[in-house]
Coordinates of C-alpha atoms and ligand atoms in Angstrom, one line a residue:
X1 CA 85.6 29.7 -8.2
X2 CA 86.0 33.4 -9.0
X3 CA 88.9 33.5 -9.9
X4 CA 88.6 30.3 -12.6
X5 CA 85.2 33.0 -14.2
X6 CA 87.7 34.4 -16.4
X7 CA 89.0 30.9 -17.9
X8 CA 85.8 29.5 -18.1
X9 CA 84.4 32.1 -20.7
X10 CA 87.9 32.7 -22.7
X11 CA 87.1 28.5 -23.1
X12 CA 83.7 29.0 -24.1
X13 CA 84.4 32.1 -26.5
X14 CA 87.3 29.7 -28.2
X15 CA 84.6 26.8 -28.3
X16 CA 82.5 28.8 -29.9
X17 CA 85.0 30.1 -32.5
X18 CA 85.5 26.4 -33.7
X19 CA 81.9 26.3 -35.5
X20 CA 81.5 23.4 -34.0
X21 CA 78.1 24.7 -32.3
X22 CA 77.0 25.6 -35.8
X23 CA 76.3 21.8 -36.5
X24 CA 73.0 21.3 -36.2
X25 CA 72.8 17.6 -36.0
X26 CA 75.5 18.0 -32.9
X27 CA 73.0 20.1 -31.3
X28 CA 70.4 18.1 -31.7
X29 CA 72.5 14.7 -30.7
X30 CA 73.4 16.7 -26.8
X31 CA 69.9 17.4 -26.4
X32 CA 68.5 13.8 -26.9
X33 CA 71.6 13.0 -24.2
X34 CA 69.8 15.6 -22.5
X35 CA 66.6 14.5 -22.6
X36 CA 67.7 10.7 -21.6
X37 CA 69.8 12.2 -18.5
X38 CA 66.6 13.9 -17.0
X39 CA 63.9 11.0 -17.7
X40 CA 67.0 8.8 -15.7
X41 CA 67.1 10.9 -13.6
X42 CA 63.4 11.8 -12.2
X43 CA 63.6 10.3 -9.2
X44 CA 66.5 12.3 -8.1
X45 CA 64.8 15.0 -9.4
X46 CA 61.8 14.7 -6.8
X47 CA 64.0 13.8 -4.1
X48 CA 66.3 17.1 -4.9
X49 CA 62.7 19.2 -5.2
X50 CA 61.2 17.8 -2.3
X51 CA 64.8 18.0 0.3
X52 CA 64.8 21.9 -0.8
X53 CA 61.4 23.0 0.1
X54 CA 59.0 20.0 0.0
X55 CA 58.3 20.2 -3.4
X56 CA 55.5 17.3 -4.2
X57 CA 56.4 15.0 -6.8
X58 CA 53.1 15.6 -8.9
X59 CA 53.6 19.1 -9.0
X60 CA 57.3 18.9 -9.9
X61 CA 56.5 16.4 -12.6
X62 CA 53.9 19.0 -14.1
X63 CA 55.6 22.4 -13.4
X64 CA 59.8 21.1 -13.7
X65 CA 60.7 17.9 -15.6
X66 CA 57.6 17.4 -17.6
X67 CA 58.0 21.0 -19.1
X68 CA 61.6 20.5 -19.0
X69 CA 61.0 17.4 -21.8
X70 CA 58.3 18.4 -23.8
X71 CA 60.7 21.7 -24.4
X72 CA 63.3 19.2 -25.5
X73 CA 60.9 17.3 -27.8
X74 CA 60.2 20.8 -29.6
X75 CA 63.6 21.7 -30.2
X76 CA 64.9 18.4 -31.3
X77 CA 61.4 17.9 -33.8
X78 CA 61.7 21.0 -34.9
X79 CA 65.6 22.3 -35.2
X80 CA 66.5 21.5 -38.5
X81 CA 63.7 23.9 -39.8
X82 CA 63.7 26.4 -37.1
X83 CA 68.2 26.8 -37.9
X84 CA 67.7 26.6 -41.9
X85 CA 68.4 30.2 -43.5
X86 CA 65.0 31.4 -44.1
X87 CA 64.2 33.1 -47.8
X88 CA 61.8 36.4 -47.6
X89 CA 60.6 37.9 -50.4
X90 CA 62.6 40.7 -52.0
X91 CA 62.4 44.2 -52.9
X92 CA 61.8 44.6 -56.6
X93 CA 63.9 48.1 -56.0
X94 CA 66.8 45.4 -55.1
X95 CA 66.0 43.3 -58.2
X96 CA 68.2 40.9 -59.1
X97 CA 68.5 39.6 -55.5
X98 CA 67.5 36.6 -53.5
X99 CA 67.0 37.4 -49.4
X100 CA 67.2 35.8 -46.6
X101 CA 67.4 35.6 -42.9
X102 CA 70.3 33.3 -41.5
X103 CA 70.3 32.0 -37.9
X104 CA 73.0 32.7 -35.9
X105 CA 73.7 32.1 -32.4
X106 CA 75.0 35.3 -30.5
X107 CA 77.9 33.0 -28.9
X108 CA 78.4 32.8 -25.1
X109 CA 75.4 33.3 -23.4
X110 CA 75.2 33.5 -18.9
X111 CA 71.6 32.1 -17.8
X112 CA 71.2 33.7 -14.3
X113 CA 67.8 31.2 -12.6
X114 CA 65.6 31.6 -9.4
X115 CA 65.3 29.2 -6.9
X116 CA 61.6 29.0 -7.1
X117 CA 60.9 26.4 -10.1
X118 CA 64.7 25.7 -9.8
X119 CA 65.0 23.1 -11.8
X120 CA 63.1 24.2 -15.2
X121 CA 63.8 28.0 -14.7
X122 CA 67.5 26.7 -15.2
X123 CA 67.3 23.7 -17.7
X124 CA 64.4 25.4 -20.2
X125 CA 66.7 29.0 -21.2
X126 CA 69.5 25.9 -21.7
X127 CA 67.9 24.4 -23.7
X128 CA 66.9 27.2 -26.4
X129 CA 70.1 29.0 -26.2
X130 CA 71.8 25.2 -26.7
X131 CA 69.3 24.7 -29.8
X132 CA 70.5 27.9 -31.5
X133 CA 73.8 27.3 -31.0
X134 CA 75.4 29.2 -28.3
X135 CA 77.4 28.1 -25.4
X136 CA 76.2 28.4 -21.7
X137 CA 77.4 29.2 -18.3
X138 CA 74.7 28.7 -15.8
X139 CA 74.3 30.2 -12.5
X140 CA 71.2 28.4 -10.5
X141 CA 69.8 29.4 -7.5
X142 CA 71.7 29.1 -4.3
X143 CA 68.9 28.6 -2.1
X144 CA 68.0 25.4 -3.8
X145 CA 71.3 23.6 -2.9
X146 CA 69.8 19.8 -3.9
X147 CA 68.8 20.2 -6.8
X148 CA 71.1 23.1 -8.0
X149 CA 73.9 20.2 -7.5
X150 CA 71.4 18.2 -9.8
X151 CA 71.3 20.4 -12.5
X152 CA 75.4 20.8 -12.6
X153 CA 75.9 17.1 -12.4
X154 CA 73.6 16.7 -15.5
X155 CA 74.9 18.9 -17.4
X156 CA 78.4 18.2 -16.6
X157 CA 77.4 14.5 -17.4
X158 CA 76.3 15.6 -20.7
X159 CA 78.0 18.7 -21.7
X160 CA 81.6 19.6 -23.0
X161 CA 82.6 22.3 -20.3
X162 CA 83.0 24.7 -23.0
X163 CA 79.6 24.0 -24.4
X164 CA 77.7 24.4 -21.2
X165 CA 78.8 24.4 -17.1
X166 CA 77.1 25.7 -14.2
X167 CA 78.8 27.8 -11.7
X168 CA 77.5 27.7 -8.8
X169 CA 76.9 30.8 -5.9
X170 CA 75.1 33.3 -4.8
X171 CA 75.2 37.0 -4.8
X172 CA 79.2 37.4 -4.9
X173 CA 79.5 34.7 -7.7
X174 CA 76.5 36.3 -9.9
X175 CA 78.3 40.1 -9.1
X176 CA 81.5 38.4 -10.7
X177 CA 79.8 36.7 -13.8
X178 CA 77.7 40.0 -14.5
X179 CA 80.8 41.7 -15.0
X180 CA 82.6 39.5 -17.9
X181 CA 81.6 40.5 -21.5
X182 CA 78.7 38.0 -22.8
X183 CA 77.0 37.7 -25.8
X184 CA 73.6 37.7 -24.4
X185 CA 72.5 37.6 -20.7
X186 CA 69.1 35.6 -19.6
X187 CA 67.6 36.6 -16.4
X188 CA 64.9 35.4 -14.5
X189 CA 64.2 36.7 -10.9
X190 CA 63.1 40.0 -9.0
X191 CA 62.6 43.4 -10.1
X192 CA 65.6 44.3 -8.2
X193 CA 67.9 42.2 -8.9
X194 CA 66.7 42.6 -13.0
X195 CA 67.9 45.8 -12.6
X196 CA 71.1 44.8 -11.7
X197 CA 72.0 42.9 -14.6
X198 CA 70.3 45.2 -17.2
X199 CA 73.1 47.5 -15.7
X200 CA 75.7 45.5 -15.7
X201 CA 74.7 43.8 -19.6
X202 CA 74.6 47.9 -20.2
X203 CA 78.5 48.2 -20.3
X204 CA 79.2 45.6 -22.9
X205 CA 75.4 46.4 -24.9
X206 CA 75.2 43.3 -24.1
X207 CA 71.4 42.3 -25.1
X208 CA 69.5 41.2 -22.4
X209 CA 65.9 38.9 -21.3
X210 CA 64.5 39.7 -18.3
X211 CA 61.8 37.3 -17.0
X212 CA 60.8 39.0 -13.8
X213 CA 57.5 39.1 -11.3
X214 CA 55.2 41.9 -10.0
X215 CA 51.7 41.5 -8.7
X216 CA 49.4 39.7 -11.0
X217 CA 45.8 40.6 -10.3
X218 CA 42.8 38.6 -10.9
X219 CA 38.9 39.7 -11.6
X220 CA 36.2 38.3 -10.9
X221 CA 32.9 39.1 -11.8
X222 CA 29.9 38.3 -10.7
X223 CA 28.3 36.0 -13.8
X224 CA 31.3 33.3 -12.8
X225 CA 30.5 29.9 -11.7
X226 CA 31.6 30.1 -8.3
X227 CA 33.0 26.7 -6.8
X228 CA 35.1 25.8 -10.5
X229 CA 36.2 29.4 -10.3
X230 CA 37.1 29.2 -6.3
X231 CA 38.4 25.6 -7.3
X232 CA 40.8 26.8 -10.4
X233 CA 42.2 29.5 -8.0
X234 CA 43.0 27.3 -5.0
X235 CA 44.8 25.3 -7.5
X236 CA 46.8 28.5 -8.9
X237 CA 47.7 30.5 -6.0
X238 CA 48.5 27.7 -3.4
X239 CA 50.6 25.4 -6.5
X240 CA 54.4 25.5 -5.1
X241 CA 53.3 27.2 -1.9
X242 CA 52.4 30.1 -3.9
X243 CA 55.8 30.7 -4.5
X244 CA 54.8 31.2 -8.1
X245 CA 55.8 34.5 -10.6
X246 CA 52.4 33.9 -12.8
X247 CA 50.5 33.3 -9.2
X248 CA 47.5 35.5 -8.9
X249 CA 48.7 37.8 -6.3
X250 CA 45.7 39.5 -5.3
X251 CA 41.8 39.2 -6.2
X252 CA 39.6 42.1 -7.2
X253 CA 35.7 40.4 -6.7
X254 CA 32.4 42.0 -7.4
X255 CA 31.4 43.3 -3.9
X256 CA 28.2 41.1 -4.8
X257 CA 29.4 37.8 -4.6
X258 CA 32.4 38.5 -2.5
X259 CA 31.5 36.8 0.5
X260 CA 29.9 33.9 -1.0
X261 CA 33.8 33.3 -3.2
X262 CA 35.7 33.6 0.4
X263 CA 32.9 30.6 1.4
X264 CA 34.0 28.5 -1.8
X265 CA 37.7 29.1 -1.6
X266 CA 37.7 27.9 2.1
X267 CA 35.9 24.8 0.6
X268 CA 38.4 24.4 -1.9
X269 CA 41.0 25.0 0.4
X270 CA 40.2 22.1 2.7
X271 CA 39.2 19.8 -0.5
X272 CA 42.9 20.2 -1.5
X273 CA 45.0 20.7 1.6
X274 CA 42.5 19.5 4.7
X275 CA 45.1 20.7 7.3
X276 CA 47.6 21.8 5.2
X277 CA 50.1 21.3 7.8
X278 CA 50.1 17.7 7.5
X279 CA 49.8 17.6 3.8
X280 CA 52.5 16.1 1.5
X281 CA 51.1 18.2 -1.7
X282 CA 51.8 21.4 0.0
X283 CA 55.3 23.0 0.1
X284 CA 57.0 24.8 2.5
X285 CA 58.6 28.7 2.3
X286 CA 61.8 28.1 0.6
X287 CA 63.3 29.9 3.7
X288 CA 63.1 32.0 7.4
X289 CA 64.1 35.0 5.2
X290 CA 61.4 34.7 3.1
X291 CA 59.1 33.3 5.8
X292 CA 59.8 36.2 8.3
X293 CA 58.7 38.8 5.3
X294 CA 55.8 36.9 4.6
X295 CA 54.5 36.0 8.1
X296 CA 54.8 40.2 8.8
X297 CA 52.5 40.7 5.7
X298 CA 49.4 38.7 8.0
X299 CA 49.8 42.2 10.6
X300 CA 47.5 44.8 10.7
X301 CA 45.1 42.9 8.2
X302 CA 41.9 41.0 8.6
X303 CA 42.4 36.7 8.1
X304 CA 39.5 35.2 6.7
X305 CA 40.9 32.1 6.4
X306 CA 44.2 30.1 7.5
X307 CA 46.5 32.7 9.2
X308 CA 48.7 29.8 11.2
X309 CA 52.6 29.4 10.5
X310 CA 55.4 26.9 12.2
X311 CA 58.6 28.6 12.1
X312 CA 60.7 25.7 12.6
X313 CA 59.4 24.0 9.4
X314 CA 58.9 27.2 7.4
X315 CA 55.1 26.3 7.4
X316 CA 52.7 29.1 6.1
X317 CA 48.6 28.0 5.6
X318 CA 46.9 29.0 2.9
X319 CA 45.9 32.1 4.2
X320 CA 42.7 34.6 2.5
X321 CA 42.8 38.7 3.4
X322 CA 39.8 40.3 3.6
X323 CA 39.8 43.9 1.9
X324 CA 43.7 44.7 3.0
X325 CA 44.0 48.7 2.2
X326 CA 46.3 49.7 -1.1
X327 CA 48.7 50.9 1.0
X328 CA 49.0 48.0 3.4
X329 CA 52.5 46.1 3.2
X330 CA 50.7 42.9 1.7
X331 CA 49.6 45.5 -1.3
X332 CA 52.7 46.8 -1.4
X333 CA 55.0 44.5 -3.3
X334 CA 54.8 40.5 -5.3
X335 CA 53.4 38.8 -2.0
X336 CA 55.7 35.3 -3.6
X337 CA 53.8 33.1 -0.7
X338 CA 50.4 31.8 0.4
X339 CA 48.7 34.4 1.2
X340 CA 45.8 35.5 -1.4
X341 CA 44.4 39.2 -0.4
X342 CA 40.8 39.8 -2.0
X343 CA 39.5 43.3 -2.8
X344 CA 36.0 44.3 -4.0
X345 CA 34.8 46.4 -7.0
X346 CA 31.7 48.0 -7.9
X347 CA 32.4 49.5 -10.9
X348 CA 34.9 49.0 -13.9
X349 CA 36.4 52.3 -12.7
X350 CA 37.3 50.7 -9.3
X351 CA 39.4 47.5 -11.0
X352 CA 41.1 50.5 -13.6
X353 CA 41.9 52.2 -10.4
X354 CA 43.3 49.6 -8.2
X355 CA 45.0 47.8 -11.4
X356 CA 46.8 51.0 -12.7
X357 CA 47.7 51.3 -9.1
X358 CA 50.7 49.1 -9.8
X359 CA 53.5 48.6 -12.6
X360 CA 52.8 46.8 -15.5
X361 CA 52.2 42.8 -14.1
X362 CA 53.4 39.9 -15.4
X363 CA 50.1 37.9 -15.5
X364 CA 45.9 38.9 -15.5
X365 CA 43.0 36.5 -15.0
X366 CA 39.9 37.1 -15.5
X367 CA 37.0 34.8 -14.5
X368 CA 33.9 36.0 -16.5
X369 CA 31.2 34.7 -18.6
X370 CA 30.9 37.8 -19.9
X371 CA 32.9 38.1 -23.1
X372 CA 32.4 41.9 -23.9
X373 CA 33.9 42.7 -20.0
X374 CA 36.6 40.1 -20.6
X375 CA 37.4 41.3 -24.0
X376 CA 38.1 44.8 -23.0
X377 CA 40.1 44.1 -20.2
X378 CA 42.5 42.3 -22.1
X379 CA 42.5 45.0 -24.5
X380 CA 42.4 47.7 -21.9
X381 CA 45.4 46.5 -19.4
X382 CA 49.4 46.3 -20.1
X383 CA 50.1 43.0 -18.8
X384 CA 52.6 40.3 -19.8
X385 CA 49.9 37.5 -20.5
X386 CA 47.2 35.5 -18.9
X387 CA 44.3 33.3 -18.8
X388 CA 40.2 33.5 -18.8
X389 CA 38.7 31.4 -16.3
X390 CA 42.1 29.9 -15.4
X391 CA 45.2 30.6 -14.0
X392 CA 48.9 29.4 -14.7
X393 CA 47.9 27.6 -17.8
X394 CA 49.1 30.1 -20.0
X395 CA 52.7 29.1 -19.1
X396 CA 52.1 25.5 -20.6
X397 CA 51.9 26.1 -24.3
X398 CA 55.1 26.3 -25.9
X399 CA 52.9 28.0 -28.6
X400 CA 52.6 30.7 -26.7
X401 CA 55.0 33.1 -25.6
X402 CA 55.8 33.7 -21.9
X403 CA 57.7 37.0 -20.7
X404 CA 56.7 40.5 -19.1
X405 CA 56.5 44.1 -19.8
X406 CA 57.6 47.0 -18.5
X407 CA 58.8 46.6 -15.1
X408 CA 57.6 42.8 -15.1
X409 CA 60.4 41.8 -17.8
X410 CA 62.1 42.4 -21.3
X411 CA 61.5 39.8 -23.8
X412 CA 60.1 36.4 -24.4
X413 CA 60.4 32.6 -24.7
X414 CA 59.3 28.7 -24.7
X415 CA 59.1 26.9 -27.9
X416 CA 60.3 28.8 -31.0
X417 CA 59.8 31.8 -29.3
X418 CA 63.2 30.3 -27.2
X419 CA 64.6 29.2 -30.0
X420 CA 64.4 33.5 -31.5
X421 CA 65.4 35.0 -28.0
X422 CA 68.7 33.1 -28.5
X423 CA 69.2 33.5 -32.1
X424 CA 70.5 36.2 -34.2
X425 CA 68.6 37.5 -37.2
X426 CA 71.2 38.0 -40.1
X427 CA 69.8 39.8 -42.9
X428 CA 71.6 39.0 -46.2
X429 CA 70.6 40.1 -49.8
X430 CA 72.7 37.8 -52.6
X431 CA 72.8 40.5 -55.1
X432 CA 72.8 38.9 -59.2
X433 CA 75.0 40.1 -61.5
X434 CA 73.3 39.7 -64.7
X435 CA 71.9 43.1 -64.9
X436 CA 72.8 45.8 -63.0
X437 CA 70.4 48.9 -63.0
X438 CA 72.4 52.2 -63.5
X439 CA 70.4 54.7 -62.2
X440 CA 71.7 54.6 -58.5
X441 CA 75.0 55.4 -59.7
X442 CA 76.5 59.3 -59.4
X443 CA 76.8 61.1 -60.9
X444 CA 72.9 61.6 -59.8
X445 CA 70.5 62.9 -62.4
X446 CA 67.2 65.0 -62.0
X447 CA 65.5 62.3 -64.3
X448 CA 67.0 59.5 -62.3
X449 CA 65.8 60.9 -59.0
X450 CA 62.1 61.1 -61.0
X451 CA 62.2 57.5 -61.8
X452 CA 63.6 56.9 -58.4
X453 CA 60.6 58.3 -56.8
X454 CA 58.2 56.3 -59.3
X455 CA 59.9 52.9 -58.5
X456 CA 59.4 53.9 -54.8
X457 CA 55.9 54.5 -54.9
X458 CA 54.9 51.7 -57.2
X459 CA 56.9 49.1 -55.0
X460 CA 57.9 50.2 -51.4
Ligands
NAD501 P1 66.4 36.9 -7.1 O1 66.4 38.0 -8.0 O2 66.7 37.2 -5.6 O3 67.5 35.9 -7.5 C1 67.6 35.4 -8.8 C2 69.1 35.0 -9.1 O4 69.8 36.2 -9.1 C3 69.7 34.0 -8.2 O5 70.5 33.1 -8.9 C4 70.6 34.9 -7.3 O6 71.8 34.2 -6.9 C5 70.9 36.0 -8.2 N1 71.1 37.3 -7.5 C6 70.5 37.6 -6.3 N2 71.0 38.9 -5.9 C7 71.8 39.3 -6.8 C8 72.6 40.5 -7.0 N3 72.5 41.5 -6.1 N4 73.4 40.6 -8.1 C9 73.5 39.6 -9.0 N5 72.7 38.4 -8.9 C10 71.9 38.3 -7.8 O7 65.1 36.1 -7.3 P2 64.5 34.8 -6.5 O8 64.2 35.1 -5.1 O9 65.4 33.7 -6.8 O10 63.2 34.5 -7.3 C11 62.0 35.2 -7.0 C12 61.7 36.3 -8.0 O11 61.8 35.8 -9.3 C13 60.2 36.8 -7.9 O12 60.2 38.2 -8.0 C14 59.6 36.1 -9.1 O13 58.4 36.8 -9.5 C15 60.6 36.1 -10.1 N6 60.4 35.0 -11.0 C16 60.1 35.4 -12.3 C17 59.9 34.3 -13.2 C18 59.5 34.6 -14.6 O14 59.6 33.7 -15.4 N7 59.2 35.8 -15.0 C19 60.0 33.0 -12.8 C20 60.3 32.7 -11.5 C21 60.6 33.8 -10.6

């Protein structure tokens, strides 16, 4: 397989040269084949999802495929517009001229995806960078093997090789790919490994999108309503065996109420899971690598709840921490598991404090009625996104864009904002030549740079 890397992108790079990704309507026609290929193909889907880590069919529905479609639906609704050159108004100082901004694809992109939503954090960047016209090698997760064979089947079933392929690997295959000269490189996983690439994209300048975790906080004060609050974390924190970037990763409570939220999320807990062990709507770790980190997180710390784990079928409970010190190893990095540690706060200061503690994170809730205290920590935090008296949710409108800052990730997408990470902006003026304005010409004239002035300040 590494040695074909070479071949496969010289093909793609001399697809690409025939325009024939230009057409918009062929575009449009391989992602309807797209979109019939994954609806066929739910039930292997599920199966795939559910042999790699025991992925629940309701939540792959709601958090893969379903996505997955509706991201489809946008692109084919809405390509024709979204591709059209777009006329902007001109600059008078550029009169007579007509501008616009044409759309064009960059040209052969590499899509990098983690194993942890493997099938849409794969399929969604294909689709926009497909929609605006680029070809696409795609690398999927290795530790998803099921349905990382799903997702190259499909889109060998649908794709022209030179269109779009996936190559399949881990670290060795990636290290190979990062090295080849692409037109744009998409990127979702860890911090570390985001470093990686943005190196190795630095030797070509090739532009980058980094979609990358961190550790997402989540406040709660104390004018909440405790058991829908308590109910709508459960749901966000435990949702793929909190294997989740967005997940809340830690909770900072009003010391008030703390005790009576650890009651409701215990409540909650059971509602959802009763022994959790035996339940088929909670996953497992995706693997003992992962599991051994996470199960050495529960040392040294006080469990208020859960705590229990089954090697042998990667089995972690939904497991609460009670006050775990910043510099314990569960505060230390993106816990990526089950385990939910909860601090308290007396003051604003206190949340500022432990907040600013960390890099910038990728999500912030905040469960308030209070709309002055939610309104300035939105404004007052650097934070990719988020929710108010949710979590996740944010994720699920493609009207919305989703991506990080600073060390959480570069860039955005979902919907149009997809469509734009993969797209080109092309500025072009089409100059008239009916009348052509002299005064721009050398040789330069005191009065001309007078009138110059004027026209600047009159219409700049
Ligand atoms: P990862 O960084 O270990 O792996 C991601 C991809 O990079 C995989 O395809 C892997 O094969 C490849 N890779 C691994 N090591 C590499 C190396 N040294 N050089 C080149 N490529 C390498 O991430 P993961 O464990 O698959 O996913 C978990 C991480 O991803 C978490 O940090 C999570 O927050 C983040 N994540 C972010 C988002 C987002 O949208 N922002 C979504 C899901 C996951």
């Amino acid at each position: 397989m590494l040695n074909n890397i070479p071949d496969i992108i010289s093909n793609q790079k001399a697809f690409f040269n025939t325009q024939k990704t230009k057409d918009v309507s062929f575009r449009i026609n391989v992602l309807k084949k797209l979109k019939q290929a994954i609806i066929s193909r739910e039930k292997d889907i599920f199966e795939a999802l559910h042999n790699d880590f025991k992925k629940p069919s309701f939540e792959a529905f709601l958090s893969e495929n379903g996505l997955v479609i509706a991201e489809i639906n946008l692109a084919i609704k809405h390509l024709k517009s979204w591709s059209k050159p777009e006329r902007v108004k001109s600059s008078v100082l550029l009169f007579p001229s007509k501008d616009y901004i044409y759309k064009s694809p960059y040209g052969t992109v590499l899509i990098i995806g983690p194993w942890n939503y493997p099938f849409q954090l794969a399929i969604n960047p294909l689709i926009m960078a497909i929609a605006a016209g680029n070809t696409v090698v795609l690398k999927p997760s290795e530790l998803t093997p099921n349905t990382s064979q799903l997702v190259a089947d499909i889109v060998k079933d649908i794709f022209p090789k030179e269109m779009a392929t996936v190559v399949q690997g881990s670290v060795d295959v990636s290290t190979e790919l990062l090295k080849q000269h692409w037109d744009y490189i998409f990127f979702t996983g860890s911090v570390s490994v985001g470093k990686i690439v943005a190196q190795a994209a630095a030797k070509h300048l090739t532009p980058v999108t980094l979609e990358l975790g961190g550790k997402s906080p989540c406040i709660i004060d104390d004018t909440t309503n405790l058991n829908l609050t308590a109910k709508r974390l459960v749901w966000g924190k435990f949702f793929n065996g909190g294997q989740t970037c967005i997940a809340p990763d830690y909770l900072i409570v009003k010391t008030s109420i703390k005790n009576d939220l650890i009651d409701a999320l215990k409540n909650e807990i059971l509602k959802a899971y009763g022994d959790a062990k035996n339940s088929e709507d909670y996953p497992r770790i995706i693997n003992r690598k992962n599991f051994t980190r996470l199960t050495q997180l529960l040392k040294g710390v006080t469990i208020a709840f859960g705590g229990d784990y089954n090697e042998e079928e990667l089995y972690l409970a939904p497991t609460l921490i009670d006050e775990p010190p910043l510099d314990s190893e569960v505060m230390k990095d993106e816990i990526f598991g089950p385990i939910l540690p909860i601090l308290s706060y007396e003051t604003e200061d206190d949340i500022t404090s432990i907040i600013q503690h960390f890099d910038r994170p990728l999500s912030l809730y905040v469960f308030s009625k209070n709309k002055r205290f939610v309104e300035n920590t939105i404004e007052k935090f650097s934070f990719g996104g988020g929710a108010i008296n949710d979590t996740l949710i944010h994720y699920g409108n493609a009207n919305l864009p989703f991506g990080g800052i600073g060390a959480s990730g570069i860039g955005a997408y979902h919907g149009k904002f997809g469509f734009d990470t993969f797209t080109h902006n092309k500025a072009i003026v089409k100059r008239g030549n009916w009348v052509d304005p002299p005064f721009r010409y050398a040789p330069y004239s005191t009065s001309n740079l007078r009138l110059i002035k004027t026209m600047f300040k009159w219409f700049s």
